[in-house]
XYZ file of C-alpha atoms in Angstrom:
558
model
C 100.727 107.381 168.671
C 99.777 103.960 167.318
C 99.613 103.422 163.606
C 96.741 101.610 161.958
C 98.355 98.159 162.105
C 99.302 98.503 165.776
C 95.779 99.619 166.646
C 94.361 96.682 164.726
C 96.655 94.212 166.511
C 95.846 95.755 169.909
C 92.116 95.502 169.202
C 92.437 91.816 168.347
C 94.562 91.121 171.437
C 92.071 92.862 173.717
C 89.334 90.701 172.220
C 91.513 87.628 172.790
C 92.062 88.590 176.439
C 88.347 89.184 177.015
C 87.462 85.767 175.606
C 90.058 84.120 177.836
C 88.680 85.963 180.859
C 85.151 84.902 179.856
C 86.314 81.279 179.603
C 87.994 81.508 183.021
C 84.889 83.058 184.604
C 82.720 80.324 183.131
C 85.196 77.661 184.296
C 84.948 78.982 187.849
C 81.153 79.237 187.662
C 80.043 75.860 189.014
C 76.361 76.856 189.047
C 76.055 77.015 185.266
C 74.552 73.977 183.555
C 77.365 71.493 182.926
C 76.940 70.893 179.191
C 76.305 74.536 178.283
C 79.248 75.547 180.453
C 81.543 73.140 178.627
C 80.584 74.445 175.188
C 80.766 78.076 176.324
C 84.322 77.567 177.612
C 85.350 75.791 174.405
C 83.749 78.510 172.277
C 85.467 81.346 174.153
C 88.885 79.641 174.115
C 88.675 78.869 170.380
C 87.630 82.476 169.718
C 90.581 83.683 171.794
C 92.803 81.423 169.671
C 91.263 82.895 166.522
C 91.785 86.493 167.632
C 95.276 85.899 169.040
C 96.404 84.155 165.859
C 94.932 86.928 163.729
C 96.809 89.486 165.847
C 100.048 87.576 165.245
C 99.302 87.325 161.540
C 98.963 91.087 161.304
C 101.935 91.736 163.582
C 104.280 89.599 161.447
C 102.757 90.640 158.131
C 105.687 91.509 155.862
C 108.170 90.648 158.624
C 111.432 89.606 156.971
C 113.499 86.524 157.637
C 112.796 83.042 158.905
C 110.784 84.183 161.927
C 108.403 86.177 159.749
C 108.161 83.315 157.274
C 107.149 80.803 159.986
C 104.909 83.063 162.062
C 102.886 84.400 159.139
C 102.160 80.946 157.810
C 101.340 79.357 161.170
C 99.176 82.247 162.378
C 97.144 82.446 159.153
C 96.606 78.684 159.164
C 95.332 78.835 162.761
C 93.013 81.742 161.860
C 91.316 79.752 159.092
C 91.202 76.559 161.177
C 89.897 78.356 164.285
C 87.041 79.843 162.246
C 85.707 76.322 161.596
C 86.380 75.278 165.206
C 84.489 78.279 166.635
C 81.534 77.435 164.419
C 81.692 73.825 165.645
C 81.542 74.868 169.304
C 78.898 77.546 168.633
C 76.702 74.934 166.969
C 77.147 72.614 169.955
C 76.274 75.507 172.297
C 73.107 76.301 170.310
C 72.053 72.640 170.317
C 72.557 72.407 174.091
C 69.982 75.192 174.473
C 67.494 74.029 171.854
C 67.448 70.235 172.078
C 67.691 67.251 174.342
C 70.405 64.764 173.487
C 67.938 62.326 171.956
C 66.456 65.124 169.802
C 69.778 66.188 168.266
C 70.221 62.851 166.505
C 66.840 63.178 164.787
C 67.454 66.599 163.206
C 69.344 66.428 159.890
C 70.470 70.064 159.992
C 72.512 69.463 163.132
C 74.405 66.646 161.408
C 74.893 68.813 158.318
C 76.543 71.592 160.344
C 78.962 69.061 161.896
C 79.785 67.897 158.367
C 80.340 71.466 157.108
C 82.715 72.181 159.985
C 84.666 69.024 159.230
C 84.918 69.823 155.501
C 85.965 73.414 156.256
C 88.741 72.216 158.559
C 89.971 69.644 156.033
C 90.094 72.255 153.248
C 92.078 74.605 155.513
C 94.663 71.859 155.968
C 94.700 71.226 152.210
C 95.097 74.953 151.579
C 98.161 75.048 153.772
C 99.961 72.895 151.215
C 98.207 73.874 147.964
C 97.514 77.611 148.370
C 93.835 76.901 147.798
C 92.667 79.895 149.845
C 95.722 82.123 150.119
C 99.450 82.431 149.406
C 102.403 84.527 150.572
C 104.821 86.521 148.491
C 108.574 86.700 148.995
C 108.172 89.543 151.481
C 105.836 87.421 153.686
C 102.720 89.351 152.741
C 99.392 87.482 152.771
C 97.291 87.419 149.556
C 93.908 85.860 148.814
C 93.745 83.179 146.159
C 91.016 82.342 143.662
C 89.179 79.865 145.949
C 89.155 82.182 148.988
C 85.392 82.632 148.655
C 84.891 78.951 149.604
C 86.541 79.607 152.980
C 83.795 82.130 153.670
C 80.861 80.283 152.125
C 81.353 77.086 154.108
C 81.173 78.712 157.595
C 78.424 80.995 156.292
C 76.293 78.012 155.226
C 76.740 76.465 158.671
C 75.736 79.735 160.314
C 72.619 79.993 158.156
C 71.614 76.454 159.125
C 72.012 77.405 162.781
C 69.999 80.552 162.085
C 67.150 78.437 160.712
C 67.231 76.301 163.882
C 67.169 79.392 166.081
C 64.171 80.771 164.222
C 62.262 77.488 164.253
C 62.819 76.835 167.972
C 62.728 80.468 169.077
C 60.319 79.757 171.946
C 62.876 77.565 173.684
C 65.192 80.533 174.223
C 65.004 83.685 176.279
C 64.978 86.922 174.330
C 68.538 87.850 175.362
C 69.948 84.440 174.449
C 68.201 84.498 171.080
C 69.524 87.971 170.205
C 73.050 87.087 171.344
C 73.139 83.854 169.323
C 71.722 85.522 166.231
C 74.430 88.191 166.552
C 77.058 85.497 165.852
C 75.365 84.974 162.482
C 74.308 88.504 161.542
C 77.437 90.445 162.559
C 79.983 88.183 160.771
C 77.673 88.057 157.731
C 77.604 91.857 157.461
C 81.345 91.937 158.061
C 81.900 89.294 155.367
C 79.985 91.349 152.810
C 82.114 94.395 153.596
C 85.329 92.393 153.724
C 84.645 90.803 150.334
C 85.022 94.189 148.693
C 87.342 95.875 151.128
C 90.148 94.104 152.935
C 92.286 96.052 155.290
C 91.056 94.966 158.720
C 89.761 91.667 160.179
C 86.136 92.714 160.298
C 84.779 89.149 160.416
C 86.915 88.142 163.404
C 86.138 91.386 165.226
C 82.434 90.738 164.561
C 82.838 87.212 165.972
C 84.527 88.710 169.056
C 81.634 91.138 169.581
C 79.096 88.320 169.245
C 81.044 86.211 171.786
C 80.909 89.116 174.225
C 77.142 89.340 173.708
C 76.695 85.584 174.121
C 78.713 85.571 177.343
C 76.860 88.577 178.768
C 73.496 87.042 177.821
C 74.430 83.732 179.459
C 75.596 85.422 182.656
C 72.519 87.650 182.753
C 70.219 84.704 182.205
C 71.968 82.768 184.957
C 71.657 85.758 187.288
C 67.935 85.920 186.624
C 67.658 82.175 187.152
C 69.591 82.360 190.422
C 67.366 85.220 191.534
C 64.253 83.190 190.736
C 65.739 80.200 192.541
C 66.548 82.397 195.513
C 63.017 83.767 195.542
C 61.623 80.259 195.151
C 63.868 79.103 197.975
C 62.665 81.924 200.217
C 59.085 81.123 199.272
C 59.668 77.434 199.907
C 61.172 78.229 203.316
C 58.150 80.404 204.087
C 55.765 77.662 202.975
C 57.712 75.097 204.959
C 57.485 77.263 208.058
C 53.746 77.679 207.536
C 53.309 73.937 206.959
C 55.409 73.077 210.000
C 53.412 75.466 212.168
C 50.131 74.091 210.815
C 51.305 70.555 211.605
C 52.196 71.630 215.127
C 48.769 73.205 215.521
C 46.948 70.168 214.147
C 49.007 67.873 216.371
C 48.121 69.995 219.372
C 44.415 69.956 218.550
C 44.538 66.215 217.863
C 46.210 65.398 221.174
C 44.470 63.813 224.117
C 44.587 67.047 226.120
C 41.540 68.907 227.352
C 40.226 70.931 224.397
C 40.685 74.238 226.255
C 44.315 73.431 227.099
C 44.901 72.349 223.498
C 43.511 75.639 222.148
C 45.640 77.651 224.583
C 48.758 75.814 223.404
C 47.640 76.339 219.810
C 47.413 80.096 220.369
C 50.937 80.047 221.803
C 52.242 78.368 218.613
C 50.480 80.953 216.433
C 51.742 83.818 218.589
C 55.327 82.597 218.248
C 54.958 82.315 214.475
C 53.818 85.939 214.162
C 55.981 87.187 217.044
C 52.836 88.977 218.204
C 51.717 90.572 221.467
C 48.466 88.620 221.759
C 46.640 85.832 219.968
C 43.021 85.189 220.850
C 39.637 83.779 219.898
C 36.371 85.717 220.040
C 33.097 83.854 219.868
C 29.804 85.385 218.769
C 26.587 85.157 220.755
C 23.906 86.027 218.192
C 21.075 85.827 220.717
C 22.636 88.579 222.825
C 24.290 90.257 219.815
C 27.695 90.340 221.489
C 31.226 88.982 221.040
C 33.175 87.352 223.867
C 36.939 86.831 224.201
C 37.029 83.146 225.206
C 40.689 82.227 224.698
C 43.846 84.317 224.888
C 47.606 83.932 224.855
C 49.924 86.882 225.571
C 53.660 87.291 225.145
C 55.862 87.902 228.190
C 55.680 91.515 229.238
C 52.282 92.096 227.573
C 49.216 92.620 229.762
C 46.246 90.275 229.463
C 43.086 91.799 228.039
C 40.583 88.937 228.042
C 38.805 90.119 231.190
C 38.327 93.543 229.598
C 36.913 92.158 226.373
C 33.687 90.476 227.454
C 30.226 91.112 226.056
C 31.319 93.652 223.460
C 28.453 94.704 221.162
C 28.620 92.945 217.803
C 28.097 96.294 216.068
C 31.633 97.291 217.113
C 33.045 94.925 214.472
C 30.338 95.492 211.842
C 32.964 96.363 209.190
C 34.958 93.284 210.139
C 31.876 91.099 209.779
C 31.328 92.322 206.219
C 34.793 91.038 205.337
C 34.266 87.823 207.240
C 31.018 87.054 205.386
C 33.006 87.239 202.124
C 35.567 84.794 203.550
C 38.126 87.606 203.608
C 40.857 88.404 206.107
C 40.555 91.628 208.086
C 43.918 93.384 208.257
C 44.703 96.640 210.030
C 48.077 97.944 208.860
C 47.834 101.052 211.046
C 45.493 102.078 213.821
C 44.655 105.241 211.878
C 42.805 102.961 209.463
C 40.143 102.418 212.150
C 39.746 106.070 213.079
C 36.083 107.007 213.177
C 34.902 103.398 213.614
C 33.484 101.927 216.881
C 36.519 99.628 217.234
C 39.066 102.472 217.286
C 38.893 103.327 220.994
C 38.981 99.693 222.100
C 42.048 98.988 219.949
C 43.756 102.155 221.152
C 43.248 101.215 224.800
C 45.050 97.924 224.134
C 47.986 99.659 222.339
C 47.184 97.840 219.099
C 48.821 99.334 215.999
C 48.528 96.344 213.670
C 45.979 93.504 213.642
C 45.232 90.413 211.604
C 41.976 88.454 211.958
C 40.217 85.600 210.138
C 36.659 84.337 210.570
C 35.789 81.061 212.262
C 32.979 79.370 210.390
C 30.955 76.286 211.079
C 28.665 75.033 208.288
C 28.679 78.482 206.688
C 27.888 80.419 209.865
C 30.444 82.793 211.375
C 30.845 81.663 214.971
C 33.732 83.986 215.862
C 37.176 85.057 214.742
C 40.822 84.315 215.402
C 43.017 87.409 215.822
C 46.637 88.434 216.265
C 47.676 91.774 217.773
C 50.789 93.652 216.667
C 52.389 90.837 214.624
C 56.084 91.585 213.997
C 56.540 88.845 211.374
C 54.445 87.373 208.538
C 51.765 90.041 209.026
C 51.296 90.376 205.264
C 50.390 86.697 204.901
C 47.296 85.235 206.527
C 47.847 81.729 205.096
C 48.464 80.220 208.508
C 45.395 81.791 210.135
C 43.188 80.933 207.179
C 44.274 77.313 207.471
C 44.114 77.084 211.243
C 40.611 78.498 211.563
C 39.239 75.377 209.920
C 41.027 73.117 212.391
C 39.863 75.123 215.362
C 36.196 74.942 214.387
C 36.532 71.279 213.537
C 38.965 70.145 216.231
C 36.692 67.469 217.665
C 35.828 65.938 214.300
C 39.496 66.123 213.321
C 40.385 64.129 216.400
C 37.904 61.427 215.440
C 39.345 61.325 211.948
C 42.840 60.887 213.370
C 41.639 57.977 215.471
C 39.989 56.407 212.448
C 43.154 56.789 210.387
C 45.181 55.181 213.146
C 42.720 52.285 213.233
C 42.931 51.820 209.486
C 46.732 51.943 209.519
C 46.780 48.826 211.706
C 43.923 46.902 210.103
C 43.770 44.734 207.019
C 40.957 46.098 204.853
C 39.784 42.715 203.592
C 39.615 40.793 206.883
C 39.655 43.563 209.539
C 42.362 41.596 211.354
C 45.550 43.324 212.380
C 47.817 43.883 209.358
C 51.523 43.303 208.805
C 52.402 46.808 210.093
C 50.837 46.026 213.464
C 52.442 42.562 213.471
C 55.946 43.984 212.913
C 55.395 46.666 215.552
C 54.184 44.129 218.149
C 57.038 41.702 217.433
C 59.606 44.507 217.780
C 58.025 45.495 221.089
C 58.087 41.882 222.352
C 61.722 41.451 221.303
C 62.722 43.915 224.014
C 61.053 41.784 226.680
C 61.477 38.369 228.281
C 58.110 36.690 227.786
C 56.381 33.868 229.648
C 53.742 31.412 228.473
C 53.730 32.322 224.795
C 51.734 30.528 222.132
C 52.245 31.170 218.418
C 50.723 29.727 215.280
C 51.679 30.311 211.652
C 48.749 29.540 209.328
C 48.663 29.207 205.549
C 45.466 28.663 203.561
C 45.323 25.579 201.334
C 43.846 25.817 197.853
C 43.560 29.605 197.523
C 45.322 29.694 194.133
C 42.998 26.991 192.804
C 39.940 28.979 193.908
C 41.316 32.171 192.327
C 42.090 30.356 189.060
C 38.828 28.421 188.790
C 36.278 30.680 190.498
C 37.829 34.138 190.339
C 39.385 36.506 192.848
C 36.048 37.462 194.401
C 35.632 33.858 195.467
C 39.234 33.905 196.691
C 38.555 37.002 198.780
C 35.467 35.363 200.253
C 37.609 32.311 201.113
C 40.141 34.557 202.909
C 37.387 36.386 204.810
C 35.868 33.071 205.867
C 39.223 31.892 207.206
C 39.779 35.206 208.991
C 36.328 34.994 210.569
C 37.111 31.558 211.931
C 40.474 32.695 213.324
C 39.128 35.869 214.957
C 36.165 33.995 216.456
C 38.623 31.987 218.564
C 41.590 34.307 219.086
C 39.923 37.737 218.776
C 42.646 40.457 218.712
C 45.635 38.110 218.835
C 45.672 37.382 215.104
C 47.301 39.075 212.103
C 47.081 38.774 208.347
C 50.741 39.047 207.284
C 50.420 38.010 203.621
C 47.925 37.118 200.926
C 47.011 33.756 202.479
C 49.215 33.808 205.592
C 48.076 34.471 209.136
C 49.863 34.602 212.488
C 48.450 34.042 215.962
C 50.469 35.487 218.825
C 49.281 35.022 222.425
C 51.193 36.039 225.569
C 50.460 35.038 229.163
C 48.403 32.000 228.162
C 48.974 28.538 229.613
C 49.690 25.680 227.260
C 46.458 23.753 227.800
C 44.318 26.793 227.137
C 46.309 27.679 224.013
C 46.085 24.202 222.502
C 42.369 24.017 223.337
C 41.912 27.218 221.380
C 43.881 25.706 218.496
C 41.483 22.739 218.501
C 38.524 25.132 218.438
C 40.212 26.935 215.553
C 40.466 23.722 213.535
C 36.790 23.063 214.204
C 35.870 26.603 213.164
C 37.783 26.481 209.874
C 36.297 23.069 209.056
C 32.806 24.457 209.670
C 33.663 27.314 207.294
C 34.956 24.759 204.764
C 38.456 26.212 204.903
C 41.658 24.170 204.861
C 44.761 25.503 206.586
C 48.282 24.286 207.213
C 49.429 25.329 210.671
C 52.676 25.461 212.580
C 51.826 25.661 216.302
C 54.215 26.145 219.237
C 53.916 27.046 222.903
C 56.790 27.844 225.278
C 56.876 28.708 228.909
C 59.868 31.068 228.689
C 60.759 33.006 225.555
C 63.899 35.105 225.237
C 63.657 35.531 221.463
C 60.123 35.825 220.083
C 61.441 36.097 216.518
C 63.114 32.671 216.711
C 59.891 31.162 218.042
C 57.925 32.610 215.133
C 60.492 31.343 212.606
C 60.223 27.866 214.112
C 56.409 28.022 213.843
C 56.791 29.122 210.223
C 59.065 26.133 209.560
C 56.556 23.755 211.133
C 53.827 25.262 208.956
C 55.824 24.528 205.804
C 56.296 20.902 206.920
C 52.533 20.680 207.350
C 52.055 22.313 203.954
C 54.285 19.729 202.258
C 52.325 16.940 203.914
C 49.094 18.444 202.604
C 50.512 18.556 199.064
C 51.647 14.923 199.223
C 48.319 13.687 200.509
C 46.283 15.685 197.990
C 48.619 15.516 195.013
C 48.129 19.253 194.592
C 51.231 21.418 194.356
C 49.349 24.621 193.741
C 48.968 26.985 196.616
């Protein structure tokens, strides 16, 4: 049977081992936030040092000889020093939770705790040589000295400052983290009160050990919850990505140049694959005849087609469905028994339908039909895809026009309506892969644009650019590009030299009529292996022309 001292030492050693294990676990946990992880490891190791040293102090208490003399003094010194060090790392751990790095420097209490820890450590060192806090008798027994209370008040004041920070910034912590951190202050404080009047066991250090266990458990629990939320968010993100990808495939299909009926059939195949369903279909409503008609259908391999059997069905059969559709709601059948007693039950039963998902198709507020999926094996509890797709189905033709308009705008300069730099780069890259014949290029730069902008304003400058663009496009039509603020390029293929230079002359006449001055670099070649080199040479010629313009006009502003 263990005596009281042996039990005490064993308790401290077990606490030391736990803190070391906690530090090792945190060291191996690469998912924990780097700064918090560093302070947690430091805090657990310093606590392990505190508890291990205290265990040695009690084990060698009253131990005779040189070994006892050395071990008692070293272990007690480490206990007092480690108390200040644990507080230092605890404070850093608290700050890593409560504040950003730039905030810490602005809060005086954080600096004050650092100072208290430093003073406490210095006084421990002083005490080692002056017996300020404690002394040892000839039998190597530890005794408190008159100033021992200071060794408790200094760490206590630091803890209370941390307590005030925890209370003030409570909302920045989870409940578990707050309780665990407060335990480091409350438990040692209670233990200190008891230990002041009764000293026979290291209550304060045991209280610190318990609080470290709570802090570690709270941190691990919080990380587990965070990882769970991240996992759920990841799963949700994957689900959303799959929905978005499928929607993009559907929109691409509807926006293609295929026949609209073929496009819708392919769209239904995409939807069917997403839900892993038996059938995906579209019913349209004929209000004049008060019927619904299955107009489009896609079926999975091994599933019989039903479209021929689902023509001219009375609208009353889906009266309950229509009530949902009018409220913009999805109609979901989780089990065929749900439809028992309704007109749709027998029809669904004949088609071996156990589960069904349907959304209304609306055009300008009127329900024109519905999009349905039979027996979906996946995603049946989420109608996001169908709710999104129904819009694109009813608006497929207008969507196609919008796509064409967007494509037009992506290649056009908004100010001049000429081709823009994107189209220029794309055309040049395409020509670089070819050996061209009879190519004429011109690099144009407007003269005096900066002066107009400075003296008359940018609206006048824009009008100047539009006037120049009008003159260029009137001669070269779709062979011209605006590649910069006042820079234009003309690129003509399969044009003989005489014709090209005649057009250049007409261009000069047109810009003069529009009261626009341009510097131009013009080249024509019969055989072109490298269109990019030809354009660079035209650009160089343009700059020579530009310099000549500046010399003649004494104007070095663009």
